[in-house]
PDB file of C-alpha atoms and ligand atoms in Angstrom:
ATOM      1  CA  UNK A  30       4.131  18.901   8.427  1.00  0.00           C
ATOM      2  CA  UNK A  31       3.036  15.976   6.182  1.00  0.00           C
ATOM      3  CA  UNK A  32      -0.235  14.508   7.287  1.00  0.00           C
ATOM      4  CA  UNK A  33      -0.424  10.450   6.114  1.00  0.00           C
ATOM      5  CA  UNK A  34      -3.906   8.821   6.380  1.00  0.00           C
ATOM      6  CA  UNK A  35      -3.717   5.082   7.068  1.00  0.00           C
ATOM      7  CA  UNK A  36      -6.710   2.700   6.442  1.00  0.00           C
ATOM      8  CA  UNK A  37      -7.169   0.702   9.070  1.00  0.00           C
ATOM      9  CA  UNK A  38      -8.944  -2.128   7.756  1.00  0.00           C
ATOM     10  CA  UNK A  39      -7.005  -4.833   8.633  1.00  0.00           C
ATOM     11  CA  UNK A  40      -2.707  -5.730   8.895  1.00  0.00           C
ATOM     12  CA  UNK A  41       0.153  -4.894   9.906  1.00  0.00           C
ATOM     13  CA  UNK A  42      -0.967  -1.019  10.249  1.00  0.00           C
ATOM     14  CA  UNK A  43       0.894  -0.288  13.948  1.00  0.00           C
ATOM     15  CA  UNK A  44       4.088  -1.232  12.065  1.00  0.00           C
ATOM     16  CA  UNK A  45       3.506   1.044   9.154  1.00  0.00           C
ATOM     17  CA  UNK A  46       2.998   3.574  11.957  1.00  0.00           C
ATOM     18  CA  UNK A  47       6.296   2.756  13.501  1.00  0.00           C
ATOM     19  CA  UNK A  48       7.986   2.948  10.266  1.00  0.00           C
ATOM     20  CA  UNK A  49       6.491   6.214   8.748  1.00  0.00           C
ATOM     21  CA  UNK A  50       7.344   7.798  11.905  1.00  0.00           C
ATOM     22  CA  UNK A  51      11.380   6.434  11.304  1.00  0.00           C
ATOM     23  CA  UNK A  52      10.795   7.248   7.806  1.00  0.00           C
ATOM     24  CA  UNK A  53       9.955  11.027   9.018  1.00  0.00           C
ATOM     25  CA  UNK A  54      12.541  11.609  11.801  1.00  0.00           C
ATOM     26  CA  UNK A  55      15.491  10.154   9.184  1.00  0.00           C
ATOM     27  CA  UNK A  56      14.303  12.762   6.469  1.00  0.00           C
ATOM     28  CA  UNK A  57      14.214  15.643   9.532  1.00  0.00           C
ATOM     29  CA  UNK A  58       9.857  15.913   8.800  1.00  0.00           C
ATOM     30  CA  UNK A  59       6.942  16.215  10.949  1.00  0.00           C
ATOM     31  CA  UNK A  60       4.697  13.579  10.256  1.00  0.00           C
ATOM     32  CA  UNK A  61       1.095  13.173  11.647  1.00  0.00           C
ATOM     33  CA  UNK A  62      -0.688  10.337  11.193  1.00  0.00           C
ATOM     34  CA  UNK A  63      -4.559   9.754  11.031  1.00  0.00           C
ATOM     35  CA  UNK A  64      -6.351   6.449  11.570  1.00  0.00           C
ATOM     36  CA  UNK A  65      -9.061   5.747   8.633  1.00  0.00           C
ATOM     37  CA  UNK A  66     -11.665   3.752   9.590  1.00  0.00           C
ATOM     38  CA  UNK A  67     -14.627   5.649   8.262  1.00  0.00           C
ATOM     39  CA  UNK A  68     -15.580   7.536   4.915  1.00  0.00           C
ATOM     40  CA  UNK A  69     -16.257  10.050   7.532  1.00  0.00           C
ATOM     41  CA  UNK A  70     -12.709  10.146   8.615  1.00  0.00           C
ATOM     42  CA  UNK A  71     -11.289  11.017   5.186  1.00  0.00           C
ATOM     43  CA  UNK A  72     -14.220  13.559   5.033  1.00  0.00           C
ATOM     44  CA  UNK A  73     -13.030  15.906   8.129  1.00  0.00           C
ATOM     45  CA  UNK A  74      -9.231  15.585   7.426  1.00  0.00           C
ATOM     46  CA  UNK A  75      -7.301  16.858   4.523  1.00  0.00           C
ATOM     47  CA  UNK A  76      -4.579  14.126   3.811  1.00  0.00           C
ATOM     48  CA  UNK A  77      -1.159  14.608   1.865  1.00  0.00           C
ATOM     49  CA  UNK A  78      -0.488  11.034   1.743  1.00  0.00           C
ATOM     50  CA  UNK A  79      -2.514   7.868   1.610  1.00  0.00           C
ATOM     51  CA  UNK A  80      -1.192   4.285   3.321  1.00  0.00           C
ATOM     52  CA  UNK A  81      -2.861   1.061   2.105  1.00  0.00           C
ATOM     53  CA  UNK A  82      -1.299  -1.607   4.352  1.00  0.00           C
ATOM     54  CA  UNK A  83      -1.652  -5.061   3.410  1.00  0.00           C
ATOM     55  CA  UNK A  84      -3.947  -7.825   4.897  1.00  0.00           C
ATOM     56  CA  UNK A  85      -6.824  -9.810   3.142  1.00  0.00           C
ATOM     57  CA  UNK A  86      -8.247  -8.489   0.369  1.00  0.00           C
ATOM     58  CA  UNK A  87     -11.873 -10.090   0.328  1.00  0.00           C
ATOM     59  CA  UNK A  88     -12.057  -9.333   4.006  1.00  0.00           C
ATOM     60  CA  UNK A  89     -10.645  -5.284   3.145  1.00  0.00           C
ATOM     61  CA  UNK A  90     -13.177  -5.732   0.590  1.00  0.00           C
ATOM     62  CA  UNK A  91     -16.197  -6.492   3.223  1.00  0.00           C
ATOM     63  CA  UNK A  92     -15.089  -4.104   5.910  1.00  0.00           C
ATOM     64  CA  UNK A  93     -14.271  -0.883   3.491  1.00  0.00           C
ATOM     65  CA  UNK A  94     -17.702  -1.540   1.577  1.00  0.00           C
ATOM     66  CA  UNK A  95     -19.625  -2.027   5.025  1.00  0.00           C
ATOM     67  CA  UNK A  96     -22.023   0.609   4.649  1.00  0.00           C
ATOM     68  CA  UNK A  97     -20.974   2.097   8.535  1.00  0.00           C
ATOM     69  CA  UNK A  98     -17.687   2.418   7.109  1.00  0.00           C
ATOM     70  CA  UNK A  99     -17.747   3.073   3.275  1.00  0.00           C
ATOM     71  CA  UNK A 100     -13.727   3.366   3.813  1.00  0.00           C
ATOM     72  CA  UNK A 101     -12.188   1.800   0.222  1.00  0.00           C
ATOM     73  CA  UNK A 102     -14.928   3.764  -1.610  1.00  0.00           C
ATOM     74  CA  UNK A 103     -13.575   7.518  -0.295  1.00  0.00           C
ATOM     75  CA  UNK A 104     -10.117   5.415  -1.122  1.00  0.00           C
ATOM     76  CA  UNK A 105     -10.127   4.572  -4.189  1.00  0.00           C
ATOM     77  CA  UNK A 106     -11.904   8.659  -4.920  1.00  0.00           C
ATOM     78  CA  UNK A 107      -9.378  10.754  -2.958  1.00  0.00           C
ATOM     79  CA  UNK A 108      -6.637   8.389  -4.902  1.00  0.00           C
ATOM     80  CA  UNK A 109      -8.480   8.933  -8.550  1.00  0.00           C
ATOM     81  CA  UNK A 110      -8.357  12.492  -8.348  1.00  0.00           C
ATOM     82  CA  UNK A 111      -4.835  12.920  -9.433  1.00  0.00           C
ATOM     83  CA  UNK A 112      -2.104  10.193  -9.820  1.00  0.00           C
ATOM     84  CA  UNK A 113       0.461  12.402  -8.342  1.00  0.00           C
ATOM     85  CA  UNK A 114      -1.505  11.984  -5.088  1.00  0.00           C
ATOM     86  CA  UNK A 115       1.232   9.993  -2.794  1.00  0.00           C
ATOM     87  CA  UNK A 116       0.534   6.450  -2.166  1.00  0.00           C
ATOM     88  CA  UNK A 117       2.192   3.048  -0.886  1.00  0.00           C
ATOM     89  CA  UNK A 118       0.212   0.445  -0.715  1.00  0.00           C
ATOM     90  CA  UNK A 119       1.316  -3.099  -0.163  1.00  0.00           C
ATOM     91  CA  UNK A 120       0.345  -6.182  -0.903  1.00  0.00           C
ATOM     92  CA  UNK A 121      -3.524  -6.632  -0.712  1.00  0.00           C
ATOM     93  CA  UNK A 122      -3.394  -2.858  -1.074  1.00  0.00           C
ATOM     94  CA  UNK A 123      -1.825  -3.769  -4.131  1.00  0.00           C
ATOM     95  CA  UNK A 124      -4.249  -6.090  -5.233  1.00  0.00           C
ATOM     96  CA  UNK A 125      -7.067  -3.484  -4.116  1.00  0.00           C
ATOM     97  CA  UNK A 126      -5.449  -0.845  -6.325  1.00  0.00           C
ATOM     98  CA  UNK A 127      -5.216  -3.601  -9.457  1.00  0.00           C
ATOM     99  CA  UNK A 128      -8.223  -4.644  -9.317  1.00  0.00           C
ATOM    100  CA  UNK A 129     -10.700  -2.094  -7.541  1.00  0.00           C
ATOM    101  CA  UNK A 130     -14.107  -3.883  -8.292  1.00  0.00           C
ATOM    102  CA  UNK A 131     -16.266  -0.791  -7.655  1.00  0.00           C
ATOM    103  CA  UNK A 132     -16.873  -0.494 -11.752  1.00  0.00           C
ATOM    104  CA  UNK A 133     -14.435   2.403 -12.158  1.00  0.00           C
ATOM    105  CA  UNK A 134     -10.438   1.877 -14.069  1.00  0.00           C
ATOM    106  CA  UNK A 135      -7.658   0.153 -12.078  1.00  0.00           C
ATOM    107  CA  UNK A 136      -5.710   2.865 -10.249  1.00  0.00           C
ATOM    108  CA  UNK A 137      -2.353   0.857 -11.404  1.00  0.00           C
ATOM    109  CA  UNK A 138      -1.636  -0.329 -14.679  1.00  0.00           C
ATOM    110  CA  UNK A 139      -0.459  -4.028 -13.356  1.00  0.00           C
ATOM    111  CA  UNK A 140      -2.168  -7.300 -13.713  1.00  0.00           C
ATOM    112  CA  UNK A 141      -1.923  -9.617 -10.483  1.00  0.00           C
ATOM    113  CA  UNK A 142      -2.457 -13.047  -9.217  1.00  0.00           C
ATOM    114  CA  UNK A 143      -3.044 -13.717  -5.394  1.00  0.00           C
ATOM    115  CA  UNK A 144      -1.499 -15.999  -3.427  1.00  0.00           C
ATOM    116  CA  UNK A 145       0.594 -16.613  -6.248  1.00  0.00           C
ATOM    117  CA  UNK A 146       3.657 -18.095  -4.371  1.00  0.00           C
ATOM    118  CA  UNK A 147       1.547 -20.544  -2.361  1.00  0.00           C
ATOM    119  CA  UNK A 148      -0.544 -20.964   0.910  1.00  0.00           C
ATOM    120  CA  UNK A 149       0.395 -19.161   4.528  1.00  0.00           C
ATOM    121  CA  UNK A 150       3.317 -21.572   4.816  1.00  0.00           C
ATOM    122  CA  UNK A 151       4.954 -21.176   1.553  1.00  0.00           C
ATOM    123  CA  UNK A 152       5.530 -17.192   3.034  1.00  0.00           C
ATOM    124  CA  UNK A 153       9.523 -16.101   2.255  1.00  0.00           C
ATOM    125  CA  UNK A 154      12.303 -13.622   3.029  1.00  0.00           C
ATOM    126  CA  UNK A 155      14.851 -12.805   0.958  1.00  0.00           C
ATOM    127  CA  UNK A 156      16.738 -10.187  -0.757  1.00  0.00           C
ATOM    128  CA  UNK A 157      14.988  -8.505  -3.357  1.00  0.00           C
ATOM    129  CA  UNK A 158      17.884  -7.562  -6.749  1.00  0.00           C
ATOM    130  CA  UNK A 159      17.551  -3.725  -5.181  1.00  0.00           C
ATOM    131  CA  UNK A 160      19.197  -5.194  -1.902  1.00  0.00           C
ATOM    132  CA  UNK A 161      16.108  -4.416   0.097  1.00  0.00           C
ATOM    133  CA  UNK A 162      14.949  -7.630   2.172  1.00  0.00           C
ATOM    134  CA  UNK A 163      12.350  -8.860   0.741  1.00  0.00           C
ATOM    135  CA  UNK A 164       9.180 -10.404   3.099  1.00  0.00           C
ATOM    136  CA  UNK A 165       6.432 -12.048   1.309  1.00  0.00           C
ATOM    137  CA  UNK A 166       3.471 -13.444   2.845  1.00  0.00           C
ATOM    138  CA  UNK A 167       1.119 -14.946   0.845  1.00  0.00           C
ATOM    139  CA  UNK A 168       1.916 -12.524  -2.019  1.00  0.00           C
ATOM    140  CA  UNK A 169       0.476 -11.959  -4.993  1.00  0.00           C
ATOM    141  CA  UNK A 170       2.564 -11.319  -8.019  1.00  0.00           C
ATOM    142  CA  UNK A 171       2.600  -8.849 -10.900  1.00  0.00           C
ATOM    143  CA  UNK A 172       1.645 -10.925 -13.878  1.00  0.00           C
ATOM    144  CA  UNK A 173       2.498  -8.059 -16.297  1.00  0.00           C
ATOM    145  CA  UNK A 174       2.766  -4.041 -15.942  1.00  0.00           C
ATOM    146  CA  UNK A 175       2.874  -1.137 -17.751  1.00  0.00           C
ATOM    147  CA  UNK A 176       3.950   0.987 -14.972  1.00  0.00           C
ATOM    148  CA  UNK A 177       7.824   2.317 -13.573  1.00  0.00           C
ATOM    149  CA  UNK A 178       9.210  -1.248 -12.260  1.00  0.00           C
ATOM    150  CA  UNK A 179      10.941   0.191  -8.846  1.00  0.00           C
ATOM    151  CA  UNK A 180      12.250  -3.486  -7.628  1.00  0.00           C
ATOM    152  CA  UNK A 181      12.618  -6.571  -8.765  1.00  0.00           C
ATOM    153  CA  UNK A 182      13.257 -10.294  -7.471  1.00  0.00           C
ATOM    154  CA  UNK A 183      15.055 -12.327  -9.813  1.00  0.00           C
ATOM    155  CA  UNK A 184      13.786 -10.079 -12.832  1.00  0.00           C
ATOM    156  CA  UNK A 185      10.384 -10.238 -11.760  1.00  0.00           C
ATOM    157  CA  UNK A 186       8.642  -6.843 -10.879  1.00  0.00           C
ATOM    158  CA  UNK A 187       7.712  -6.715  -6.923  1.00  0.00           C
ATOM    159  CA  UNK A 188       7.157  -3.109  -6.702  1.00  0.00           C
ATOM    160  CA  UNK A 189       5.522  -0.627  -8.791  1.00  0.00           C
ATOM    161  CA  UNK A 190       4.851   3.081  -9.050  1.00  0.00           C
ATOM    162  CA  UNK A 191       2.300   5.207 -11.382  1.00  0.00           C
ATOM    163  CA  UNK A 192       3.108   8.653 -10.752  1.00  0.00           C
ATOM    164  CA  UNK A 193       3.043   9.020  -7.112  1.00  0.00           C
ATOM    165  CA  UNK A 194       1.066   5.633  -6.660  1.00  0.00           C
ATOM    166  CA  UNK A 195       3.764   3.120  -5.258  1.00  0.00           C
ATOM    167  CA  UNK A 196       2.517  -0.750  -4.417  1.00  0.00           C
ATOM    168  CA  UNK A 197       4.939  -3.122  -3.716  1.00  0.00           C
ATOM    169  CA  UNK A 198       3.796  -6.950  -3.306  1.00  0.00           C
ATOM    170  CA  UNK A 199       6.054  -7.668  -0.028  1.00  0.00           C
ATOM    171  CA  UNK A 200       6.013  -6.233   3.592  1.00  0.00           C
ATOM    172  CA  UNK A 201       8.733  -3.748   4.283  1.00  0.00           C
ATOM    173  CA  UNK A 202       6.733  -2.572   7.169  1.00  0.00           C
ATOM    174  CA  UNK A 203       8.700  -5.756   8.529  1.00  0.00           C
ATOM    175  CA  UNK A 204      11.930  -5.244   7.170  1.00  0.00           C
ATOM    176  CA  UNK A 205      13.338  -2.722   9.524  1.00  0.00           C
ATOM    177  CA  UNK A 206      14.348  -0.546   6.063  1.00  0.00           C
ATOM    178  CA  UNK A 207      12.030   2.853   5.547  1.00  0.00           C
ATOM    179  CA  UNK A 208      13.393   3.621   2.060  1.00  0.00           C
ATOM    180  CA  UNK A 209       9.123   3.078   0.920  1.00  0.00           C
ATOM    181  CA  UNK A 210       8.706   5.212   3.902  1.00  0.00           C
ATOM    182  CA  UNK A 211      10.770   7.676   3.271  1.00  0.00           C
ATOM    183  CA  UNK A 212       9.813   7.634  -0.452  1.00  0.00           C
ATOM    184  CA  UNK A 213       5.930   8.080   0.053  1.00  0.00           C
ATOM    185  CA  UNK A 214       6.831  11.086   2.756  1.00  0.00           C
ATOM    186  CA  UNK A 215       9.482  12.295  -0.191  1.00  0.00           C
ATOM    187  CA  UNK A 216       6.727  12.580  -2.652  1.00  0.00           C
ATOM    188  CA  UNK A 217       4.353  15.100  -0.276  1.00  0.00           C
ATOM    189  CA  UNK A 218       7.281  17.545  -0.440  1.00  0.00           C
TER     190      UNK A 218
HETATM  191  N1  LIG B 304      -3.118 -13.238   0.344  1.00  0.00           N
HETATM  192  C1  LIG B 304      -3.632 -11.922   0.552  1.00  0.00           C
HETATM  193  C2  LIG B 304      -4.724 -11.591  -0.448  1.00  0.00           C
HETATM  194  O1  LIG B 304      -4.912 -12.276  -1.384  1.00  0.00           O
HETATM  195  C3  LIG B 304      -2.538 -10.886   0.526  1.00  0.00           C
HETATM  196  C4  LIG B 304      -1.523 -11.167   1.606  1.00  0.00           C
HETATM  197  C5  LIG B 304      -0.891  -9.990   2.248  1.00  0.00           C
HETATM  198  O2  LIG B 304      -1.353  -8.841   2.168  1.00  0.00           O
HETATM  199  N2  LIG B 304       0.155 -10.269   2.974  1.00  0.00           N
HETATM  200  O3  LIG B 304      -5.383 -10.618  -0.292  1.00  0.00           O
END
């Protein structure tokens, strides 16, 4: 049984749900997976993986610092303890795991600009040079990184990993492909 702890802080978290439970029945797992909404959540459950969906990151920001939930702060700590610690975190997850503005180091090596492509209407799908399809919605871009480029899009890095720490600047929560499913659920075994 792999347990996967999703923050639910804002986005497209129901179809991270949906896909981490395709991810698990492909690769023959039990999965269980436990809403975060509270520091207290992380508290009572041990976790073996960590989901960081995307969303806004100023308003993640406000909600996971709101002292009744003090989410991102028990985050960005269960995360720090170890970078094998499995994690896939997209888009403003990625740009929360960049750039973690609580005073402590960036828990991916990876400079990135927001909204880099353009506003809500300048959004895109296509196919990413791995063959994955690619959904970007007001994404922010690697600007330079020092980490394991995973996938590209026309040379450009769009996904990342540090050890176990995977962030990818598109969707594929959308996509209908669990291959970052399957590989966050790969990396608890
Ligand atoms: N534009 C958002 C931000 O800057 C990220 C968009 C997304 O997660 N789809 O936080």
């Amino acid at each position: 049984m792999v347990v996967v702890g999703i923050a639910m802080l804002q986005g497209a978290r129901h179809a991270h749900m949906d896909a981490l439970n395709a991810a698990a029945t492909e690769l023959d797992i039990d999965v269980e997976i436990v809403e975060l909404r509270t520091r207290h959540d992380l508290d009572i459950r041990t976790i073996d993986a960590l989901m960081l969906p995307g969303g806004e990151s100023t308003v993640m920001r406000l909600r996971g610092n709101d002292e009744a939930s003090n989410l991102l702060p028990a985050i960005f700590d269960w995360i720090r303890v170890d970078e094998a610690r499995p994690v896939l975190a997209t888009c403003a997850g990625a740009i929360l795991l960049s750039d973690p503005q609580d005073g402590g180091v960036p828990l991916i090596d990876a400079e990135i600009d927001r909204n880099a492509y353009g506003r809500q209407v300048d959004s895109f799908q296509t196919e990413l040079d791995c063959g994955f399809p690619g959904i970007f919605i007001r994404a922010p871009r690697f600007i330079s990184t020092k980490d394991e480029v995973i996938c590209s899009h026309q040379g450009e890095p769009v996904g990342i990993r540090r050890g176990n720490r995977i962030s990818l600047t598109f969707h594929p929560e959308l996509s209908g492909d669990t291959r970052y499913h399957r590989m966050l659920l790969e990396a608890c075994q």
